[in-house]
């Protein structure tokens, strides 16, 4: 199928290591005088509080320990299914006491993709940390949406398809836990 | 209609995820195979960062944290190169963020247990956007090697961590640059998690002697390649790709 051949190999990944916050979120680790703000601190800055949803969760390792040294990045379209410059981008680290990350954002809309298929509302996620030789990718869907015809979810016949679906826990609030290993290992994507 | 897609990743030229020589991977690396999925808009489009986020000293780590312009300890280096895609097209506006240890091998981070001194004039973070030719450049100091707990105490070779955004969320890359000639390179389990020799060597910054001799600092060149994005014209193809 590939008509044009790539000339170069992609540069290989290496782990982000335990100190990635120095480079990606320095203000979060009290290096405050270099960048005014950390990137991805607040997605969709111009939205009001009552227009936002919350997605919270933890990232668990194979021992069931919730990690606080991971960085999660999220990327999404707006409520109309449109992608804008960098407003749909967020970076999160879990709170070091509760071990939970909390994303406040707008609920994305569905969109018709380059593949001509309609994708149910979702966010794309990347997860980087010490111990991960490559960044992991996955998607977050919402349990109260129509998901039957989504092109990704419909090719997954595995029991753990639920690992891609955030559970509604309160009005405008969702729970999305990530399991790096174990019985409930999250589905990661080769995007 | 114009369909876009990302070139499939060649995992033979990337590190193994489950690589017990790197102890931290044992309880963190997923065990199941990734689901192969033809990337769509969320993966093919990506955040585009505006020039106005970049401050004047953001790519000068020798000054961006220094008090009264006092230079951090260590010798100065320039790290430069280009960001292109797999079709050799330069990528303009790619965001590169770097972080590194100071000359003594210490990170400015609460979790760093290395008993080496902090340098009050060095934070070890910097960033820039590539130019129209894909060019980037950082002025910094040579990071020291450092001990870390792995199979007992092991030493990391000198390195700088790189995070790169191209045009597409699926091009996102996090990696490390090493330094030509460092004897610790061949002992590093993180680098050795890459099986392919050529891929491994592509992470080693090359000493540029001509530039080093003219600017009172050592220069290292490190070129970065992000995944290619294909554009294909489709007609009467119901299933897209
Ligand atoms: Fe490091």
mmCIF file of N, CA and C in Angstrom, chain A residues 2 5-16 18-24 29 31 33-35 39 61-63 67 69 73 75 83 85-86 89 91 111 113-117 119 122 124 128-136 139 152 155 158 180-181 185 187-191, chain B residues 1 8-9 11 13-17 22 24-32 34-37 40-43 45-49 53 64-65 86 95 97 99 107-109 112 123 125-127 165 169-170 172-176 178 190-191 193-194 199 202-203 224-225 227 230 234 237:
data_model
loop_
_atom_site.group_PDB
_atom_site.id
_atom_site.type_symbol
_atom_site.label_atom_id
_atom_site.label_comp_id
_atom_site.label_asym_id
_atom_site.label_seq_id
_atom_site.Cartn_x
_atom_site.Cartn_y
_atom_site.Cartn_z
ATOM 1 N N UNK A 2 2.023 1.169 0.667
ATOM 2 C CA UNK A 2 2.847 2.362 0.794
ATOM 3 C C UNK A 2 3.450 2.720 -0.554
ATOM 4 N N UNK A 5 8.174 5.747 -0.457
ATOM 5 C CA UNK A 5 9.038 5.116 0.536
ATOM 6 C C UNK A 5 9.674 6.173 1.431
ATOM 7 N N UNK A 6 9.683 5.895 2.723
ATOM 8 C CA UNK A 6 10.378 6.787 3.645
ATOM 9 C C UNK A 6 11.882 6.610 3.473
ATOM 10 N N UNK A 7 12.602 7.726 3.518
ATOM 11 C CA UNK A 7 14.057 7.651 3.311
ATOM 12 C C UNK A 7 14.816 7.475 4.624
ATOM 13 N N UNK A 8 14.246 7.979 5.697
ATOM 14 C CA UNK A 8 14.959 7.968 6.975
ATOM 15 C C UNK A 8 14.182 7.168 8.017
ATOM 16 N N UNK A 9 14.914 6.629 8.988
ATOM 17 C CA UNK A 9 14.278 5.984 10.136
ATOM 18 C C UNK A 9 13.898 7.032 11.163
ATOM 19 N N UNK A 10 12.779 6.805 11.820
ATOM 20 C CA UNK A 10 12.400 7.670 12.932
ATOM 21 C C UNK A 10 13.463 7.563 14.034
ATOM 22 N N UNK A 11 13.791 8.677 14.674
ATOM 23 C CA UNK A 11 14.708 8.658 15.813
ATOM 24 C C UNK A 11 14.106 7.771 16.912
ATOM 25 N N UNK A 12 14.911 6.868 17.484
ATOM 26 C CA UNK A 12 14.352 5.978 18.509
ATOM 27 C C UNK A 12 13.964 6.710 19.800
ATOM 28 N N UNK A 13 13.001 6.151 20.493
ATOM 29 C CA UNK A 13 12.618 6.654 21.814
ATOM 30 C C UNK A 13 13.655 6.267 22.865
ATOM 31 N N UNK A 14 13.672 6.997 23.960
ATOM 32 C CA UNK A 14 14.324 6.594 25.201
ATOM 33 C C UNK A 14 13.379 6.993 26.324
ATOM 34 N N UNK A 15 13.557 6.364 27.476
ATOM 35 C CA UNK A 15 12.666 6.703 28.587
ATOM 36 C C UNK A 15 12.775 8.182 28.955
ATOM 37 N N UNK A 16 11.674 8.745 29.431
ATOM 38 C CA UNK A 16 11.671 10.132 29.889
ATOM 39 C C UNK A 16 12.345 10.248 31.255
ATOM 40 N N UNK A 18 12.972 9.796 35.546
ATOM 41 C CA UNK A 18 12.200 10.283 36.695
ATOM 42 C C UNK A 18 12.104 11.808 36.809
ATOM 43 N N UNK A 19 12.864 12.535 35.978
ATOM 44 C CA UNK A 19 12.925 13.995 36.175
ATOM 45 C C UNK A 19 12.337 14.768 35.005
ATOM 46 N N UNK A 20 11.433 14.136 34.261
ATOM 47 C CA UNK A 20 10.900 14.774 33.059
ATOM 48 C C UNK A 20 10.196 16.099 33.338
ATOM 49 N N UNK A 21 9.751 16.263 34.578
ATOM 50 C CA UNK A 21 9.026 17.506 34.882
ATOM 51 C C UNK A 21 9.928 18.728 34.784
ATOM 52 N N UNK A 22 11.235 18.546 35.017
ATOM 53 C CA UNK A 22 12.152 19.683 34.876
ATOM 54 C C UNK A 22 12.033 20.272 33.469
ATOM 55 N N UNK A 23 11.951 19.398 32.477
ATOM 56 C CA UNK A 23 11.914 19.878 31.100
ATOM 57 C C UNK A 23 10.527 20.245 30.618
ATOM 58 N N UNK A 24 9.508 19.509 31.065
ATOM 59 C CA UNK A 24 8.172 19.668 30.487
ATOM 60 C C UNK A 24 7.216 20.474 31.369
ATOM 61 N N UNK A 29 7.503 21.678 39.446
ATOM 62 C CA UNK A 29 8.518 21.221 40.392
ATOM 63 C C UNK A 29 9.326 22.414 40.915
ATOM 64 N N UNK A 31 10.511 25.132 39.680
ATOM 65 C CA UNK A 31 11.464 25.933 38.895
ATOM 66 C C UNK A 31 10.613 27.002 38.217
ATOM 67 N N UNK A 33 11.302 30.448 37.639
ATOM 68 C CA UNK A 33 11.690 31.712 37.019
ATOM 69 C C UNK A 33 12.071 31.610 35.548
ATOM 70 N N UNK A 34 11.908 30.461 34.934
ATOM 71 C CA UNK A 34 12.305 30.364 33.521
ATOM 72 C C UNK A 34 11.116 30.547 32.571
ATOM 73 N N UNK A 35 10.076 29.716 32.719
ATOM 74 C CA UNK A 35 8.895 29.884 31.857
ATOM 75 C C UNK A 35 7.774 30.505 32.689
ATOM 76 N N UNK A 39 3.431 24.621 29.849
ATOM 77 C CA UNK A 39 2.568 24.334 28.700
ATOM 78 C C UNK A 39 1.437 23.406 29.113
ATOM 79 N N UNK A 61 0.913 0.825 38.509
ATOM 80 C CA UNK A 61 1.915 -0.096 37.972
ATOM 81 C C UNK A 61 1.490 -1.540 38.240
ATOM 82 N N UNK A 62 2.350 -2.493 37.904
ATOM 83 C CA UNK A 62 2.018 -3.909 38.043
ATOM 84 C C UNK A 62 1.837 -4.385 39.469
ATOM 85 N N UNK A 63 2.310 -3.588 40.440
ATOM 86 C CA UNK A 63 2.094 -3.923 41.845
ATOM 87 C C UNK A 63 0.847 -3.263 42.407
ATOM 88 N N UNK A 67 1.094 5.757 40.701
ATOM 89 C CA UNK A 67 2.351 6.483 40.478
ATOM 90 C C UNK A 67 2.143 7.996 40.574
ATOM 91 N N UNK A 69 5.016 9.923 39.468
ATOM 92 C CA UNK A 69 6.097 10.499 38.660
ATOM 93 C C UNK A 69 5.844 10.388 37.160
ATOM 94 N N UNK A 73 -0.219 13.421 28.851
ATOM 95 C CA UNK A 73 -0.572 14.509 27.941
ATOM 96 C C UNK A 73 -1.879 14.152 27.256
ATOM 97 N N UNK A 75 -4.845 15.411 24.252
ATOM 98 C CA UNK A 75 -5.031 16.229 23.046
ATOM 99 C C UNK A 75 -6.410 15.911 22.479
ATOM 100 N N UNK A 83 -10.191 20.956 15.627
ATOM 101 C CA UNK A 83 -8.912 21.059 16.349
ATOM 102 C C UNK A 83 -8.358 22.472 16.163
ATOM 103 N N UNK A 85 -5.134 25.238 17.073
ATOM 104 C CA UNK A 85 -3.744 25.475 17.499
ATOM 105 C C UNK A 85 -3.306 24.585 18.665
ATOM 106 N N UNK A 86 -3.295 25.155 19.891
ATOM 107 C CA UNK A 86 -2.842 24.308 21.005
ATOM 108 C C UNK A 86 -3.843 24.296 22.154
ATOM 109 N N UNK A 89 -4.759 21.005 24.210
ATOM 110 C CA UNK A 89 -3.615 20.256 24.728
ATOM 111 C C UNK A 89 -3.481 20.463 26.230
ATOM 112 N N UNK A 91 -1.266 18.993 29.943
ATOM 113 C CA UNK A 91 -0.261 18.148 30.595
ATOM 114 C C UNK A 91 -0.617 18.001 32.057
ATOM 115 N N UNK A 111 -16.315 13.701 15.423
ATOM 116 C CA UNK A 111 -15.898 14.281 14.142
ATOM 117 C C UNK A 111 -15.869 13.223 13.063
ATOM 118 N N UNK A 113 -13.598 11.779 10.301
ATOM 119 C CA UNK A 113 -12.151 11.806 10.165
ATOM 120 C C UNK A 113 -11.656 11.773 8.736
ATOM 121 N N UNK A 114 -10.331 11.869 8.591
ATOM 122 C CA UNK A 114 -9.678 11.696 7.287
ATOM 123 C C UNK A 114 -10.039 10.334 6.703
ATOM 124 N N UNK A 115 -10.368 9.383 7.590
ATOM 125 C CA UNK A 115 -10.758 8.044 7.146
ATOM 126 C C UNK A 115 -12.246 7.988 6.773
ATOM 127 N N UNK A 116 -12.933 9.141 6.760
ATOM 128 C CA UNK A 116 -14.352 9.300 6.394
ATOM 129 C C UNK A 116 -15.299 8.643 7.389
ATOM 130 N N UNK A 117 -14.754 8.201 8.523
ATOM 131 C CA UNK A 117 -15.605 7.568 9.516
ATOM 132 C C UNK A 117 -15.891 8.547 10.642
ATOM 133 N N UNK A 119 -15.968 9.414 14.340
ATOM 134 C CA UNK A 119 -15.343 8.983 15.583
ATOM 135 C C UNK A 119 -16.133 9.542 16.761
ATOM 136 N N UNK A 122 -13.719 11.666 21.952
ATOM 137 C CA UNK A 122 -12.618 11.045 22.686
ATOM 138 C C UNK A 122 -11.450 12.015 22.804
ATOM 139 N N UNK A 124 -7.077 11.913 22.920
ATOM 140 C CA UNK A 124 -5.898 11.081 22.726
ATOM 141 C C UNK A 124 -4.967 11.330 23.908
ATOM 142 N N UNK A 128 4.153 9.145 29.713
ATOM 143 C CA UNK A 128 5.613 9.026 29.744
ATOM 144 C C UNK A 128 6.075 8.948 31.188
ATOM 145 N N UNK A 129 7.078 8.108 31.456
ATOM 146 C CA UNK A 129 7.585 7.976 32.818
ATOM 147 C C UNK A 129 8.883 7.183 32.836
ATOM 148 N N UNK A 130 9.560 7.251 33.958
ATOM 149 C CA UNK A 130 10.632 6.306 34.271
ATOM 150 C C UNK A 130 10.098 4.892 34.106
ATOM 151 N N UNK A 131 10.893 4.016 33.551
ATOM 152 C CA UNK A 131 10.451 2.630 33.380
ATOM 153 C C UNK A 131 9.732 2.367 32.076
ATOM 154 N N UNK A 132 9.323 3.437 31.380
ATOM 155 C CA UNK A 132 8.683 3.254 30.074
ATOM 156 C C UNK A 132 9.691 3.637 28.993
ATOM 157 N N UNK A 133 10.210 2.640 28.289
ATOM 158 C CA UNK A 133 11.202 2.916 27.251
ATOM 159 C C UNK A 133 10.618 3.665 26.065
ATOM 160 N N UNK A 134 9.300 3.559 25.899
ATOM 161 C CA UNK A 134 8.609 4.354 24.878
ATOM 162 C C UNK A 134 7.377 4.974 25.511
ATOM 163 N N UNK A 135 7.015 6.151 25.047
ATOM 164 C CA UNK A 135 5.771 6.785 25.456
ATOM 165 C C UNK A 135 4.598 5.903 25.006
ATOM 166 N N UNK A 136 3.584 5.768 25.857
ATOM 167 C CA UNK A 136 2.416 4.947 25.509
ATOM 168 C C UNK A 136 1.290 5.843 25.015
ATOM 169 N N UNK A 139 -6.637 6.114 24.018
ATOM 170 C CA UNK A 139 -7.722 7.083 23.862
ATOM 171 C C UNK A 139 -8.666 6.971 25.052
ATOM 172 N N UNK A 152 -12.543 2.752 16.160
ATOM 173 C CA UNK A 152 -11.563 2.054 17.011
ATOM 174 C C UNK A 152 -12.258 1.017 17.896
ATOM 175 N N UNK A 155 -13.338 -2.293 16.393
ATOM 176 C CA UNK A 155 -12.390 -3.345 15.999
ATOM 177 C C UNK A 155 -11.821 -4.085 17.213
ATOM 178 N N UNK A 158 -11.824 -7.403 22.502
ATOM 179 C CA UNK A 158 -11.330 -7.886 23.786
ATOM 180 C C UNK A 158 -12.237 -7.479 24.943
ATOM 181 N N UNK A 180 -0.975 -0.023 33.899
ATOM 182 C CA UNK A 180 0.148 -0.331 33.011
ATOM 183 C C UNK A 180 0.321 -1.836 32.835
ATOM 184 N N UNK A 181 -0.100 -2.604 33.833
ATOM 185 C CA UNK A 181 0.022 -4.075 33.804
ATOM 186 C C UNK A 181 -1.133 -4.691 34.575
ATOM 187 N N UNK A 185 -5.018 -4.491 32.583
ATOM 188 C CA UNK A 185 -4.106 -3.694 31.754
ATOM 189 C C UNK A 185 -4.860 -2.905 30.685
ATOM 190 N N UNK A 187 -5.702 -0.904 27.318
ATOM 191 C CA UNK A 187 -5.351 -1.125 25.913
ATOM 192 C C UNK A 187 -4.513 0.057 25.438
ATOM 193 N N UNK A 188 -3.293 -0.239 24.980
ATOM 194 C CA UNK A 188 -2.460 0.805 24.406
ATOM 195 C C UNK A 188 -2.413 0.644 22.898
ATOM 196 N N UNK A 189 -2.258 1.755 22.210
ATOM 197 C CA UNK A 189 -2.448 1.766 20.761
ATOM 198 C C UNK A 189 -1.146 1.984 20.007
ATOM 199 N N UNK A 190 -1.020 1.270 18.917
ATOM 200 C CA UNK A 190 0.038 1.526 17.952
ATOM 201 C C UNK A 190 -0.570 2.477 16.926
ATOM 202 N N UNK A 191 -0.452 3.777 17.219
ATOM 203 C CA UNK A 191 -1.192 4.745 16.383
ATOM 204 C C UNK A 191 -0.426 5.079 15.107
ATOM 205 N N UNK B 1 -10.969 12.942 -2.118
ATOM 206 C CA UNK B 1 -10.662 13.538 -0.817
ATOM 207 C C UNK B 1 -9.237 13.206 -0.414
ATOM 208 N N UNK B 8 3.668 3.784 9.431
ATOM 209 C CA UNK B 8 3.745 2.778 10.510
ATOM 210 C C UNK B 8 5.098 2.824 11.194
ATOM 211 N N UNK B 9 5.072 2.643 12.492
ATOM 212 C CA UNK B 9 6.312 2.640 13.250
ATOM 213 C C UNK B 9 7.065 1.326 13.041
ATOM 214 N N UNK B 11 9.099 -0.994 14.918
ATOM 215 C CA UNK B 11 9.463 -1.236 16.328
ATOM 216 C C UNK B 11 10.829 -1.906 16.477
ATOM 217 N N UNK B 13 13.424 -0.753 15.367
ATOM 218 C CA UNK B 13 14.394 0.331 15.521
ATOM 219 C C UNK B 13 14.084 1.221 16.716
ATOM 220 N N UNK B 14 13.287 0.669 17.635
ATOM 221 C CA UNK B 14 12.970 1.368 18.882
ATOM 222 C C UNK B 14 13.362 0.457 20.051
ATOM 223 N N UNK B 15 13.374 1.012 21.270
ATOM 224 C CA UNK B 15 13.698 0.148 22.406
ATOM 225 C C UNK B 15 12.617 -0.894 22.654
ATOM 226 N N UNK B 16 13.027 -1.988 23.269
ATOM 227 C CA UNK B 16 12.033 -2.928 23.756
ATOM 228 C C UNK B 16 11.390 -2.336 24.993
ATOM 229 N N UNK B 17 10.072 -2.476 25.083
ATOM 230 C CA UNK B 17 9.344 -1.915 26.215
ATOM 231 C C UNK B 17 9.628 -2.738 27.466
ATOM 232 N N UNK B 22 16.723 -3.027 32.509
ATOM 233 C CA UNK B 22 16.330 -1.721 33.041
ATOM 234 C C UNK B 22 15.228 -2.017 34.046
ATOM 235 N N UNK B 24 13.393 -0.602 36.298
ATOM 236 C CA UNK B 24 12.114 0.116 36.435
ATOM 237 C C UNK B 24 11.070 -0.342 35.432
ATOM 238 N N UNK B 25 11.512 -0.983 34.346
ATOM 239 C CA UNK B 25 10.517 -1.382 33.340
ATOM 240 C C UNK B 25 9.739 -2.618 33.787
ATOM 241 N N UNK B 26 10.267 -3.358 34.768
ATOM 242 C CA UNK B 26 9.674 -4.651 35.108
ATOM 243 C C UNK B 26 8.205 -4.522 35.535
ATOM 244 N N UNK B 27 7.906 -3.572 36.396
ATOM 245 C CA UNK B 27 6.519 -3.427 36.853
ATOM 246 C C UNK B 27 5.770 -2.284 36.155
ATOM 247 N N UNK B 28 6.398 -1.717 35.129
ATOM 248 C CA UNK B 28 5.731 -0.610 34.451
ATOM 249 C C UNK B 28 5.418 -0.881 32.983
ATOM 250 N N UNK B 29 6.221 -1.728 32.347
ATOM 251 C CA UNK B 29 6.005 -1.953 30.920
ATOM 252 C C UNK B 29 4.779 -2.830 30.699
ATOM 253 N N UNK B 30 3.822 -2.394 29.861
ATOM 254 C CA UNK B 30 2.653 -3.222 29.565
ATOM 255 C C UNK B 30 3.073 -4.555 28.959
ATOM 256 N N UNK B 31 2.311 -5.616 29.254
ATOM 257 C CA UNK B 31 2.666 -6.961 28.788
ATOM 258 C C UNK B 31 1.922 -7.326 27.500
ATOM 259 N N UNK B 32 0.771 -6.712 27.276
ATOM 260 C CA UNK B 32 -0.017 -7.068 26.094
ATOM 261 C C UNK B 32 0.482 -6.343 24.857
ATOM 262 N N UNK B 34 0.314 -4.014 21.650
ATOM 263 C CA UNK B 34 -0.470 -2.818 21.327
ATOM 264 C C UNK B 34 -1.473 -3.150 20.234
ATOM 265 N N UNK B 35 -2.610 -2.455 20.279
ATOM 266 C CA UNK B 35 -3.603 -2.629 19.224
ATOM 267 C C UNK B 35 -3.217 -1.719 18.063
ATOM 268 N N UNK B 36 -3.071 -2.310 16.907
ATOM 269 C CA UNK B 36 -2.736 -1.535 15.725
ATOM 270 C C UNK B 36 -3.996 -0.860 15.218
ATOM 271 N N UNK B 37 -3.897 0.411 14.972
ATOM 272 C CA UNK B 37 -5.103 1.172 14.664
ATOM 273 C C UNK B 37 -4.737 2.269 13.674
ATOM 274 N N UNK B 40 -6.156 8.414 13.171
ATOM 275 C CA UNK B 40 -7.147 9.354 12.633
ATOM 276 C C UNK B 40 -6.820 10.759 13.127
ATOM 277 N N UNK B 41 -7.784 11.661 12.999
ATOM 278 C CA UNK B 41 -7.485 13.083 13.212
ATOM 279 C C UNK B 41 -6.819 13.416 14.543
ATOM 280 N N UNK B 42 -7.268 12.782 15.626
ATOM 281 C CA UNK B 42 -6.679 13.125 16.937
ATOM 282 C C UNK B 42 -5.197 12.809 16.969
ATOM 283 N N UNK B 43 -4.798 11.772 16.228
ATOM 284 C CA UNK B 43 -3.384 11.408 16.206
ATOM 285 C C UNK B 43 -2.627 12.154 15.110
ATOM 286 N N UNK B 45 -3.445 15.204 13.592
ATOM 287 C CA UNK B 45 -3.304 16.628 13.908
ATOM 288 C C UNK B 45 -2.601 16.701 15.262
ATOM 289 N N UNK B 46 -1.958 17.797 15.558
ATOM 290 C CA UNK B 46 -1.313 17.920 16.863
ATOM 291 C C UNK B 46 -1.309 19.374 17.285
ATOM 292 N N UNK B 47 -0.984 19.633 18.544
ATOM 293 C CA UNK B 47 -0.929 21.024 18.987
ATOM 294 C C UNK B 47 0.177 21.795 18.250
ATOM 295 N N UNK B 48 -0.125 23.014 17.866
ATOM 296 C CA UNK B 48 0.863 23.893 17.227
ATOM 297 C C UNK B 48 1.153 25.010 18.227
ATOM 298 N N UNK B 49 2.399 25.178 18.567
ATOM 299 C CA UNK B 49 2.753 26.155 19.596
ATOM 300 C C UNK B 49 3.220 27.458 18.975
ATOM 301 N N UNK B 53 5.360 31.990 23.050
ATOM 302 C CA UNK B 53 5.586 31.306 24.340
ATOM 303 C C UNK B 53 7.077 31.232 24.674
ATOM 304 N N UNK B 64 19.643 31.128 31.687
ATOM 305 C CA UNK B 64 18.218 31.252 32.008
ATOM 306 C C UNK B 64 17.878 31.014 33.488
ATOM 307 N N UNK B 65 18.851 30.594 34.278
ATOM 308 C CA UNK B 65 18.598 30.408 35.715
ATOM 309 C C UNK B 65 19.713 31.053 36.539
ATOM 310 N N UNK B 86 10.488 11.669 8.028
ATOM 311 C CA UNK B 86 11.125 10.515 7.385
ATOM 312 C C UNK B 86 11.297 10.685 5.876
ATOM 313 N N UNK B 95 8.445 21.989 18.522
ATOM 314 C CA UNK B 95 8.824 22.395 19.884
ATOM 315 C C UNK B 95 9.787 21.365 20.453
ATOM 316 N N UNK B 97 11.911 20.536 23.868
ATOM 317 C CA UNK B 97 12.170 20.834 25.278
ATOM 318 C C UNK B 97 13.267 19.890 25.734
ATOM 319 N N UNK B 99 15.986 18.643 29.100
ATOM 320 C CA UNK B 99 16.343 18.710 30.515
ATOM 321 C C UNK B 99 17.560 17.837 30.763
ATOM 322 N N UNK B 107 20.438 16.556 39.255
ATOM 323 C CA UNK B 107 19.251 17.254 38.744
ATOM 324 C C UNK B 107 18.673 18.168 39.816
ATOM 325 N N UNK B 108 18.108 19.263 39.398
ATOM 326 C CA UNK B 108 17.421 20.154 40.336
ATOM 327 C C UNK B 108 16.006 19.610 40.565
ATOM 328 N N UNK B 109 15.914 18.547 41.347
ATOM 329 C CA UNK B 109 14.636 17.849 41.516
ATOM 330 C C UNK B 109 14.658 17.149 42.878
ATOM 331 N N UNK B 112 15.844 13.531 43.258
ATOM 332 C CA UNK B 112 17.195 13.101 42.893
ATOM 333 C C UNK B 112 18.011 12.835 44.153
ATOM 334 N N UNK B 123 19.427 25.334 36.220
ATOM 335 C CA UNK B 123 18.205 24.548 36.431
ATOM 336 C C UNK B 123 18.181 23.321 35.532
ATOM 337 N N UNK B 125 16.879 23.202 32.349
ATOM 338 C CA UNK B 125 15.781 23.068 31.391
ATOM 339 C C UNK B 125 15.824 24.175 30.346
ATOM 340 N N UNK B 126 15.417 23.822 29.135
ATOM 341 C CA UNK B 126 15.394 24.786 28.047
ATOM 342 C C UNK B 126 14.435 24.340 26.964
ATOM 343 N N UNK B 127 14.084 25.283 26.087
ATOM 344 C CA UNK B 127 13.187 24.919 24.981
ATOM 345 C C UNK B 127 13.350 25.882 23.822
ATOM 346 N N UNK B 165 7.705 17.900 19.794
ATOM 347 C CA UNK B 165 6.401 17.919 19.129
ATOM 348 C C UNK B 165 6.618 18.346 17.689
ATOM 349 N N UNK B 169 0.190 14.755 16.741
ATOM 350 C CA UNK B 169 0.318 14.167 18.082
ATOM 351 C C UNK B 169 0.988 12.788 17.983
ATOM 352 N N UNK B 170 0.792 12.113 16.874
ATOM 353 C CA UNK B 170 1.414 10.810 16.656
ATOM 354 C C UNK B 170 2.893 10.883 16.295
ATOM 355 N N UNK B 172 4.861 12.665 18.195
ATOM 356 C CA UNK B 172 5.437 12.975 19.509
ATOM 357 C C UNK B 172 6.574 12.023 19.826
ATOM 358 N N UNK B 173 7.714 12.597 20.250
ATOM 359 C CA UNK B 173 8.897 11.778 20.531
ATOM 360 C C UNK B 173 9.568 12.244 21.816
ATOM 361 N N UNK B 174 9.927 11.296 22.673
ATOM 362 C CA UNK B 174 10.755 11.590 23.842
ATOM 363 C C UNK B 174 11.983 10.700 23.762
ATOM 364 N N UNK B 175 13.164 11.315 23.850
ATOM 365 C CA UNK B 175 14.374 10.525 23.680
ATOM 366 C C UNK B 175 15.526 11.134 24.485
ATOM 367 N N UNK B 176 16.725 10.641 24.284
ATOM 368 C CA UNK B 176 17.911 11.182 24.952
ATOM 369 C C UNK B 176 19.042 11.252 23.945
ATOM 370 N N UNK B 178 23.156 11.236 23.609
ATOM 371 C CA UNK B 178 24.392 10.882 24.297
ATOM 372 C C UNK B 178 25.555 11.613 23.642
ATOM 373 N N UNK B 190 19.465 1.332 29.241
ATOM 374 C CA UNK B 190 18.384 2.061 28.549
ATOM 375 C C UNK B 190 18.688 2.184 27.063
ATOM 376 N N UNK B 191 19.964 2.486 26.754
ATOM 377 C CA UNK B 191 20.337 2.570 25.343
ATOM 378 C C UNK B 191 20.352 1.169 24.723
ATOM 379 N N UNK B 193 18.490 -1.197 25.301
ATOM 380 C CA UNK B 193 17.145 -1.728 25.057
ATOM 381 C C UNK B 193 16.777 -1.568 23.577
ATOM 382 N N UNK B 194 17.585 -0.803 22.837
ATOM 383 C CA UNK B 194 17.418 -0.722 21.380
ATOM 384 C C UNK B 194 18.306 -1.804 20.765
ATOM 385 N N UNK B 199 20.295 2.231 14.831
ATOM 386 C CA UNK B 199 19.319 3.066 15.553
ATOM 387 C C UNK B 199 19.934 3.579 16.844
ATOM 388 N N UNK B 202 22.295 6.401 16.318
ATOM 389 C CA UNK B 202 21.687 7.663 15.888
ATOM 390 C C UNK B 202 21.362 8.562 17.084
ATOM 391 N N UNK B 203 21.484 8.031 18.307
ATOM 392 C CA UNK B 203 21.216 8.859 19.492
ATOM 393 C C UNK B 203 22.497 9.484 20.061
ATOM 394 N N UNK B 224 17.321 15.051 14.376
ATOM 395 C CA UNK B 224 16.150 14.308 14.865
ATOM 396 C C UNK B 224 15.196 14.049 13.697
ATOM 397 N N UNK B 225 14.697 12.831 13.618
ATOM 398 C CA UNK B 225 13.743 12.478 12.557
ATOM 399 C C UNK B 225 12.421 12.055 13.187
ATOM 400 N N UNK B 227 8.240 10.879 12.572
ATOM 401 C CA UNK B 227 7.495 10.043 11.616
ATOM 402 C C UNK B 227 6.985 10.864 10.434
ATOM 403 N N UNK B 230 1.748 10.632 5.460
ATOM 404 C CA UNK B 230 1.425 10.407 4.039
ATOM 405 C C UNK B 230 0.135 11.125 3.680
ATOM 406 N N UNK B 234 -8.003 9.676 -2.394
ATOM 407 C CA UNK B 234 -8.929 8.548 -2.512
ATOM 408 C C UNK B 234 -10.196 8.959 -3.235
ATOM 409 N N UNK B 237 -13.694 5.157 -2.528
ATOM 410 C CA UNK B 237 -13.192 4.112 -1.627
ATOM 411 C C UNK B 237 -13.905 4.289 -0.302
#
